[in-house]
Amino acid sequence: MDLPSSWTFVLFTLCFVALIAGALFGFVIGFRTGGRQERFRQVKEKLKRNKAIICRQQKERYEYARQVKQLEEDLLHSASESEQYKERMSDLEFYQRKLRESERVISSLSAENADLSDMNVLSMLVQLKDDPLHTNLTREEWNGLFHLTDVLFNHILIDLKEKQGITRHEQEICCLVKWNFSRKEQLAVFNNTSEALTKSKNRLKKKLRLDEKADLDQFIRLY
């Protein structure tokens, strides 16, 4: 075999090997990408199923709680030794057990769903912190942020809403303060004037029974 033929053979072999390697590499990349897409699809389907189950369980929980409340009221008007009292007590124990089971299911499924949703909320929160002026949160995104804030900060928003009757906007203020948003960042998020934010915070102070000179942000951060 002469020299040109040898080089032609070598080049042909290298090209063939490169073609095979490229095909294998493309196959591996495609397989891994397809695998990730399939896993993501499965996760989304699981989350969707979990949400549907949670919804049904919440409805059942509401009914069980209503039954428990009614039975507890009935027991107050029944003689402790009567057959009616024993029957109501048995029913009460049954519904209390069903209520606990329902709450366990909801808690378990909610924990599974929290992994992905909370990651999305955290990403959104980082974006809001980086560019508060141009990041407009939807009502659903605010709800997600409320939920994560309550999970991480001992249910502060639920507690203040139930005990002090704070409004949704006041929840938003507390939420941003709890995540250490500065006053400037708060103004940017709400696209509001300094005077308007001050008025909102003063109304919130009154609901929380704080002195006018009290530091609202500090109070919320330590709550």
PDB file of C-alpha atoms in Angstrom:
ATOM      1  CA  MET A   1       0.000   0.000   0.000  1.00  0.00           C
ATOM      2  CA  ASP A   2       1.521   3.364  -1.062  1.00  0.00           C
ATOM      3  CA  LEU A   3       1.662   6.420   1.228  1.00  0.00           C
ATOM      4  CA  PRO A   4      -1.344   8.344  -0.198  1.00  0.00           C
ATOM      5  CA  SER A   5      -3.524   5.259   0.083  1.00  0.00           C
ATOM      6  CA  SER A   6      -2.418   4.751   3.684  1.00  0.00           C
ATOM      7  CA  TRP A   7      -3.314   8.318   4.619  1.00  0.00           C
ATOM      8  CA  THR A   8      -6.658   7.985   2.839  1.00  0.00           C
ATOM      9  CA  PHE A   9      -7.398   4.822   4.792  1.00  0.00           C
ATOM     10  CA  VAL A  10      -6.379   6.441   8.098  1.00  0.00           C
ATOM     11  CA  LEU A  11      -8.493   9.517   7.418  1.00  0.00           C
ATOM     12  CA  PHE A  12     -11.442   7.361   6.391  1.00  0.00           C
ATOM     13  CA  THR A  13     -11.083   5.298   9.571  1.00  0.00           C
ATOM     14  CA  LEU A  14     -10.876   8.406  11.770  1.00  0.00           C
ATOM     15  CA  CYS A  15     -13.925   9.920  10.097  1.00  0.00           C
ATOM     16  CA  PHE A  16     -15.841   6.680  10.533  1.00  0.00           C
ATOM     17  CA  VAL A  17     -14.867   6.448  14.216  1.00  0.00           C
ATOM     18  CA  ALA A  18     -15.792  10.114  14.744  1.00  0.00           C
ATOM     19  CA  LEU A  19     -19.150   9.515  13.051  1.00  0.00           C
ATOM     20  CA  ILE A  20     -19.857   6.515  15.258  1.00  0.00           C
ATOM     21  CA  ALA A  21     -18.729   8.414  18.388  1.00  0.00           C
ATOM     22  CA  GLY A  22     -20.915  11.387  17.428  1.00  0.00           C
ATOM     23  CA  ALA A  23     -23.906   9.124  16.886  1.00  0.00           C
ATOM     24  CA  LEU A  24     -23.357   7.408  20.232  1.00  0.00           C
ATOM     25  CA  PHE A  25     -22.901  10.748  21.987  1.00  0.00           C
ATOM     26  CA  GLY A  26     -26.088  12.083  20.424  1.00  0.00           C
ATOM     27  CA  PHE A  27     -27.931   8.939  21.430  1.00  0.00           C
ATOM     28  CA  VAL A  28     -26.718   9.206  25.038  1.00  0.00           C
ATOM     29  CA  ILE A  29     -27.638  12.911  25.251  1.00  0.00           C
ATOM     30  CA  GLY A  30     -31.023  12.251  23.718  1.00  0.00           C
ATOM     31  CA  PHE A  31     -31.628   9.309  26.025  1.00  0.00           C
ATOM     32  CA  ARG A  32     -30.673  11.299  29.131  1.00  0.00           C
ATOM     33  CA  THR A  33     -32.744  14.297  28.025  1.00  0.00           C
ATOM     34  CA  GLY A  34     -35.680  12.066  27.263  1.00  0.00           C
ATOM     35  CA  GLY A  35     -35.241  10.376  30.620  1.00  0.00           C
ATOM     36  CA  ARG A  36     -35.269  13.696  32.440  1.00  0.00           C
ATOM     37  CA  GLN A  37     -38.336  14.825  30.518  1.00  0.00           C
ATOM     38  CA  GLU A  38     -40.086  11.568  31.337  1.00  0.00           C
ATOM     39  CA  ARG A  39     -39.186  11.853  35.038  1.00  0.00           C
ATOM     40  CA  PHE A  40     -40.374  15.463  35.054  1.00  0.00           C
ATOM     41  CA  ARG A  41     -43.618  14.404  33.396  1.00  0.00           C
ATOM     42  CA  GLN A  42     -44.077  11.666  36.001  1.00  0.00           C
ATOM     43  CA  VAL A  43     -43.409  14.132  38.839  1.00  0.00           C
ATOM     44  CA  LYS A  44     -45.948  16.573  37.406  1.00  0.00           C
ATOM     45  CA  GLU A  45     -48.519  13.802  37.069  1.00  0.00           C
ATOM     46  CA  LYS A  46     -47.870  12.691  40.634  1.00  0.00           C
ATOM     47  CA  LEU A  47     -48.224  16.237  41.938  1.00  0.00           C
ATOM     48  CA  LYS A  48     -51.453  16.622  39.975  1.00  0.00           C
ATOM     49  CA  ARG A  49     -52.840  13.388  41.432  1.00  0.00           C
ATOM     50  CA  ASN A  50     -51.742  14.398  44.927  1.00  0.00           C
ATOM     51  CA  LYS A  51     -53.476  17.759  44.630  1.00  0.00           C
ATOM     52  CA  ALA A  52     -56.703  16.054  43.577  1.00  0.00           C
ATOM     53  CA  ILE A  53     -56.462  13.650  46.528  1.00  0.00           C
ATOM     54  CA  ILE A  54     -55.665  16.515  48.911  1.00  0.00           C
ATOM     55  CA  CYS A  55     -58.733  18.369  47.669  1.00  0.00           C
ATOM     56  CA  ARG A  56     -60.961  15.352  48.336  1.00  0.00           C
ATOM     57  CA  GLN A  57     -59.346  14.774  51.709  1.00  0.00           C
ATOM     58  CA  GLN A  58     -59.857  18.394  52.705  1.00  0.00           C
ATOM     59  CA  LYS A  59     -63.538  18.117  51.877  1.00  0.00           C
ATOM     60  CA  GLU A  60     -63.781  14.934  53.953  1.00  0.00           C
ATOM     61  CA  ARG A  61     -61.821  16.589  56.762  1.00  0.00           C
ATOM     62  CA  TYR A  62     -64.298  19.457  56.773  1.00  0.00           C
ATOM     63  CA  GLU A  63     -67.192  17.029  57.047  1.00  0.00           C
ATOM     64  CA  TYR A  64     -65.513  15.029  59.821  1.00  0.00           C
ATOM     65  CA  ALA A  65     -64.747  18.219  61.748  1.00  0.00           C
ATOM     66  CA  ARG A  66     -68.359  19.325  61.367  1.00  0.00           C
ATOM     67  CA  GLN A  67     -69.572  15.960  62.667  1.00  0.00           C
ATOM     68  CA  VAL A  68     -67.175  16.111  65.627  1.00  0.00           C
ATOM     69  CA  LYS A  69     -68.370  19.585  66.550  1.00  0.00           C
ATOM     70  CA  GLN A  70     -72.026  18.568  66.307  1.00  0.00           C
ATOM     71  CA  LEU A  71     -71.489  15.445  68.398  1.00  0.00           C
ATOM     72  CA  GLU A  72     -69.602  17.400  71.055  1.00  0.00           C
ATOM     73  CA  GLU A  73     -72.542  19.786  71.279  1.00  0.00           C
ATOM     74  CA  ASP A  74     -74.993  16.868  71.502  1.00  0.00           C
ATOM     75  CA  LEU A  75     -73.016  15.326  74.344  1.00  0.00           C
ATOM     76  CA  LEU A  76     -73.397  18.475  76.393  1.00  0.00           C
ATOM     77  CA  HIS A  77     -77.159  17.939  76.399  1.00  0.00           C
ATOM     78  CA  SER A  78     -77.142  14.191  77.052  1.00  0.00           C
ATOM     79  CA  ALA A  79     -77.047  12.431  80.396  1.00  0.00           C
ATOM     80  CA  SER A  80     -73.687  10.763  80.918  1.00  0.00           C
ATOM     81  CA  GLU A  81     -75.217   7.353  81.617  1.00  0.00           C
ATOM     82  CA  SER A  82     -77.905   7.364  78.918  1.00  0.00           C
ATOM     83  CA  GLU A  83     -77.875   5.176  75.815  1.00  0.00           C
ATOM     84  CA  GLN A  84     -77.951   8.283  73.652  1.00  0.00           C
ATOM     85  CA  TYR A  85     -74.809   9.563  75.360  1.00  0.00           C
ATOM     86  CA  LYS A  86     -72.984   6.269  74.787  1.00  0.00           C
ATOM     87  CA  GLU A  87     -74.082   6.210  71.163  1.00  0.00           C
ATOM     88  CA  ARG A  88     -72.959   9.784  70.588  1.00  0.00           C
ATOM     89  CA  MET A  89     -69.632   9.094  72.318  1.00  0.00           C
ATOM     90  CA  SER A  90     -69.030   6.111  70.055  1.00  0.00           C
ATOM     91  CA  ASP A  91     -69.824   8.210  66.991  1.00  0.00           C
ATOM     92  CA  LEU A  92     -67.558  10.973  68.268  1.00  0.00           C
ATOM     93  CA  GLU A  93     -64.610   8.615  68.677  1.00  0.00           C
ATOM     94  CA  PHE A  94     -65.213   7.281  65.155  1.00  0.00           C
ATOM     95  CA  TYR A  95     -65.227  10.726  63.541  1.00  0.00           C
ATOM     96  CA  GLN A  96     -62.263  11.895  65.594  1.00  0.00           C
ATOM     97  CA  ARG A  97     -60.318   8.905  64.314  1.00  0.00           C
ATOM     98  CA  LYS A  98     -61.378   9.593  60.712  1.00  0.00           C
ATOM     99  CA  LEU A  99     -60.411  13.238  61.155  1.00  0.00           C
ATOM    100  CA  ARG A 100     -56.919  12.288  62.357  1.00  0.00           C
ATOM    101  CA  GLU A 101     -56.486   9.860  59.446  1.00  0.00           C
ATOM    102  CA  SER A 102     -57.576  12.503  56.967  1.00  0.00           C
ATOM    103  CA  GLU A 103     -55.137  15.035  58.443  1.00  0.00           C
ATOM    104  CA  ARG A 104     -52.288  12.517  58.215  1.00  0.00           C
ATOM    105  CA  VAL A 105     -53.029  11.888  54.532  1.00  0.00           C
ATOM    106  CA  ILE A 106     -53.210  15.616  53.789  1.00  0.00           C
ATOM    107  CA  SER A 107     -49.971  16.251  55.688  1.00  0.00           C
ATOM    108  CA  SER A 108     -48.156  13.432  53.901  1.00  0.00           C
ATOM    109  CA  LEU A 109     -49.284  14.432  50.414  1.00  0.00           C
ATOM    110  CA  SER A 110     -48.647  18.105  51.100  1.00  0.00           C
ATOM    111  CA  ALA A 111     -45.086  17.260  52.142  1.00  0.00           C
ATOM    112  CA  GLU A 112     -44.526  15.419  48.854  1.00  0.00           C
ATOM    113  CA  ASN A 113     -45.889  18.334  46.871  1.00  0.00           C
ATOM    114  CA  ALA A 114     -43.905  20.888  48.846  1.00  0.00           C
ATOM    115  CA  ASP A 115     -40.512  19.830  47.491  1.00  0.00           C
ATOM    116  CA  LEU A 116     -41.077  21.057  43.952  1.00  0.00           C
ATOM    117  CA  SER A 117     -43.479  23.916  44.660  1.00  0.00           C
ATOM    118  CA  ASP A 118     -41.321  25.369  47.440  1.00  0.00           C
ATOM    119  CA  MET A 119     -38.288  25.311  45.144  1.00  0.00           C
ATOM    120  CA  ASN A 120     -40.284  27.329  42.611  1.00  0.00           C
ATOM    121  CA  VAL A 121     -41.336  29.789  45.317  1.00  0.00           C
ATOM    122  CA  LEU A 122     -37.739  30.197  46.467  1.00  0.00           C
ATOM    123  CA  SER A 123     -36.624  30.890  42.897  1.00  0.00           C
ATOM    124  CA  MET A 124     -39.389  33.458  42.564  1.00  0.00           C
ATOM    125  CA  LEU A 125     -38.366  35.012  45.883  1.00  0.00           C
ATOM    126  CA  VAL A 126     -34.759  35.361  44.694  1.00  0.00           C
ATOM    127  CA  GLN A 127     -35.987  37.015  41.514  1.00  0.00           C
ATOM    128  CA  LEU A 128     -38.181  39.379  43.541  1.00  0.00           C
ATOM    129  CA  LYS A 129     -35.218  40.288  45.754  1.00  0.00           C
ATOM    130  CA  ASP A 130     -32.943  40.895  42.760  1.00  0.00           C
ATOM    131  CA  ASP A 131     -35.414  43.003  40.792  1.00  0.00           C
ATOM    132  CA  PRO A 132     -38.346  44.073  43.000  1.00  0.00           C
ATOM    133  CA  LEU A 133     -39.372  46.879  40.670  1.00  0.00           C
ATOM    134  CA  HIS A 134     -40.057  44.680  37.642  1.00  0.00           C
ATOM    135  CA  THR A 135     -41.187  41.435  39.277  1.00  0.00           C
ATOM    136  CA  ASN A 136     -44.959  41.540  39.588  1.00  0.00           C
ATOM    137  CA  LEU A 137     -46.307  38.634  41.611  1.00  0.00           C
ATOM    138  CA  THR A 138     -49.652  37.092  40.759  1.00  0.00           C
ATOM    139  CA  ARG A 139     -52.159  36.280  43.476  1.00  0.00           C
ATOM    140  CA  GLU A 140     -51.203  32.610  43.181  1.00  0.00           C
ATOM    141  CA  GLU A 141     -47.502  33.431  43.579  1.00  0.00           C
ATOM    142  CA  TRP A 142     -48.243  35.508  46.663  1.00  0.00           C
ATOM    143  CA  ASN A 143     -50.227  32.568  48.062  1.00  0.00           C
ATOM    144  CA  GLY A 144     -47.216  30.323  47.488  1.00  0.00           C
ATOM    145  CA  LEU A 145     -44.982  32.821  49.261  1.00  0.00           C
ATOM    146  CA  PHE A 146     -47.477  33.070  52.150  1.00  0.00           C
ATOM    147  CA  HIS A 147     -47.452  29.290  52.499  1.00  0.00           C
ATOM    148  CA  LEU A 148     -43.660  29.004  52.480  1.00  0.00           C
ATOM    149  CA  THR A 149     -43.373  31.863  54.987  1.00  0.00           C
ATOM    150  CA  ASP A 150     -45.798  30.148  57.343  1.00  0.00           C
ATOM    151  CA  VAL A 151     -43.981  26.815  56.982  1.00  0.00           C
ATOM    152  CA  LEU A 152     -40.578  28.334  57.770  1.00  0.00           C
ATOM    153  CA  PHE A 153     -41.615  30.963  60.318  1.00  0.00           C
ATOM    154  CA  ASN A 154     -43.994  29.188  62.664  1.00  0.00           C
ATOM    155  CA  HIS A 155     -47.244  30.131  60.852  1.00  0.00           C
ATOM    156  CA  ILE A 156     -46.768  33.838  61.481  1.00  0.00           C
ATOM    157  CA  LEU A 157     -49.172  35.016  58.751  1.00  0.00           C
ATOM    158  CA  ILE A 158     -51.944  32.617  59.705  1.00  0.00           C
ATOM    159  CA  ASP A 159     -51.456  33.534  63.353  1.00  0.00           C
ATOM    160  CA  LEU A 160     -51.635  37.287  62.729  1.00  0.00           C
ATOM    161  CA  LYS A 161     -54.618  36.914  60.425  1.00  0.00           C
ATOM    162  CA  GLU A 162     -56.585  34.783  62.886  1.00  0.00           C
ATOM    163  CA  LYS A 163     -55.657  36.702  66.045  1.00  0.00           C
ATOM    164  CA  GLN A 164     -55.316  40.269  64.764  1.00  0.00           C
ATOM    165  CA  GLY A 165     -57.418  40.190  61.583  1.00  0.00           C
ATOM    166  CA  ILE A 166     -54.725  41.601  59.305  1.00  0.00           C
ATOM    167  CA  THR A 167     -55.669  42.151  55.658  1.00  0.00           C
ATOM    168  CA  ARG A 168     -54.112  40.489  52.631  1.00  0.00           C
ATOM    169  CA  HIS A 169     -51.972  43.561  51.891  1.00  0.00           C
ATOM    170  CA  GLU A 170     -50.830  43.572  55.505  1.00  0.00           C
ATOM    171  CA  GLN A 171     -49.897  39.910  55.106  1.00  0.00           C
ATOM    172  CA  GLU A 172     -47.821  40.922  52.086  1.00  0.00           C
ATOM    173  CA  ILE A 173     -46.034  43.576  54.166  1.00  0.00           C
ATOM    174  CA  CYS A 174     -45.317  41.104  56.975  1.00  0.00           C
ATOM    175  CA  CYS A 175     -44.130  38.564  54.441  1.00  0.00           C
ATOM    176  CA  LEU A 176     -41.582  40.915  52.869  1.00  0.00           C
ATOM    177  CA  VAL A 177     -40.375  42.120  56.266  1.00  0.00           C
ATOM    178  CA  LYS A 178     -39.915  38.534  57.438  1.00  0.00           C
ATOM    179  CA  TRP A 179     -37.737  37.879  54.371  1.00  0.00           C
ATOM    180  CA  ASN A 180     -35.650  40.975  55.224  1.00  0.00           C
ATOM    181  CA  PHE A 181     -36.763  43.185  52.347  1.00  0.00           C
ATOM    182  CA  SER A 182     -35.585  46.743  52.979  1.00  0.00           C
ATOM    183  CA  ARG A 183     -38.028  49.662  52.936  1.00  0.00           C
ATOM    184  CA  LYS A 184     -36.740  50.627  49.494  1.00  0.00           C
ATOM    185  CA  GLU A 185     -37.365  47.094  48.233  1.00  0.00           C
ATOM    186  CA  GLN A 186     -40.844  47.063  49.804  1.00  0.00           C
ATOM    187  CA  LEU A 187     -41.706  50.307  48.005  1.00  0.00           C
ATOM    188  CA  ALA A 188     -40.497  48.811  44.725  1.00  0.00           C
ATOM    189  CA  VAL A 189     -42.486  45.588  45.180  1.00  0.00           C
ATOM    190  CA  PHE A 190     -45.714  47.452  45.939  1.00  0.00           C
ATOM    191  CA  ASN A 191     -44.942  50.201  43.409  1.00  0.00           C
ATOM    192  CA  ASN A 192     -46.073  52.614  46.088  1.00  0.00           C
ATOM    193  CA  THR A 193     -45.122  55.952  47.602  1.00  0.00           C
ATOM    194  CA  SER A 194     -43.325  56.224  50.926  1.00  0.00           C
ATOM    195  CA  GLU A 195     -46.333  58.011  52.416  1.00  0.00           C
ATOM    196  CA  ALA A 196     -48.742  55.257  51.375  1.00  0.00           C
ATOM    197  CA  LEU A 197     -46.502  52.535  52.820  1.00  0.00           C
ATOM    198  CA  THR A 198     -46.190  54.484  56.076  1.00  0.00           C
ATOM    199  CA  LYS A 199     -49.979  54.734  56.343  1.00  0.00           C
ATOM    200  CA  SER A 200     -50.353  51.002  55.725  1.00  0.00           C
ATOM    201  CA  LYS A 201     -47.770  50.207  58.385  1.00  0.00           C
ATOM    202  CA  ASN A 202     -49.385  52.568  60.879  1.00  0.00           C
ATOM    203  CA  ARG A 203     -52.722  50.805  60.413  1.00  0.00           C
ATOM    204  CA  LEU A 204     -50.922  47.499  60.925  1.00  0.00           C
ATOM    205  CA  LYS A 205     -49.309  48.848  64.105  1.00  0.00           C
ATOM    206  CA  LYS A 206     -52.733  49.687  65.534  1.00  0.00           C
ATOM    207  CA  LYS A 207     -53.991  46.168  64.825  1.00  0.00           C
ATOM    208  CA  LEU A 208     -50.918  44.734  66.530  1.00  0.00           C
ATOM    209  CA  ARG A 209     -51.404  47.174  69.449  1.00  0.00           C
ATOM    210  CA  LEU A 210     -47.942  48.676  69.006  1.00  0.00           C
ATOM    211  CA  ASP A 211     -46.882  52.125  70.103  1.00  0.00           C
ATOM    212  CA  GLU A 212     -46.529  54.692  67.313  1.00  0.00           C
ATOM    213  CA  LYS A 213     -42.775  54.904  67.921  1.00  0.00           C
ATOM    214  CA  ALA A 214     -42.340  51.112  67.888  1.00  0.00           C
ATOM    215  CA  ASP A 215     -40.269  49.545  65.115  1.00  0.00           C
ATOM    216  CA  LEU A 216     -42.828  47.475  63.199  1.00  0.00           C
ATOM    217  CA  ASP A 217     -40.256  45.686  61.045  1.00  0.00           C
ATOM    218  CA  GLN A 218     -38.246  44.645  64.091  1.00  0.00           C
ATOM    219  CA  PHE A 219     -41.389  43.391  65.814  1.00  0.00           C
ATOM    220  CA  ILE A 220     -42.339  41.244  62.819  1.00  0.00           C
ATOM    221  CA  ARG A 221     -38.811  39.857  62.400  1.00  0.00           C
ATOM    222  CA  LEU A 222     -38.773  38.765  66.036  1.00  0.00           C
ATOM    223  CA  TYR A 223     -42.366  37.495  66.079  1.00  0.00           C
TER     224      TYR A 223
END
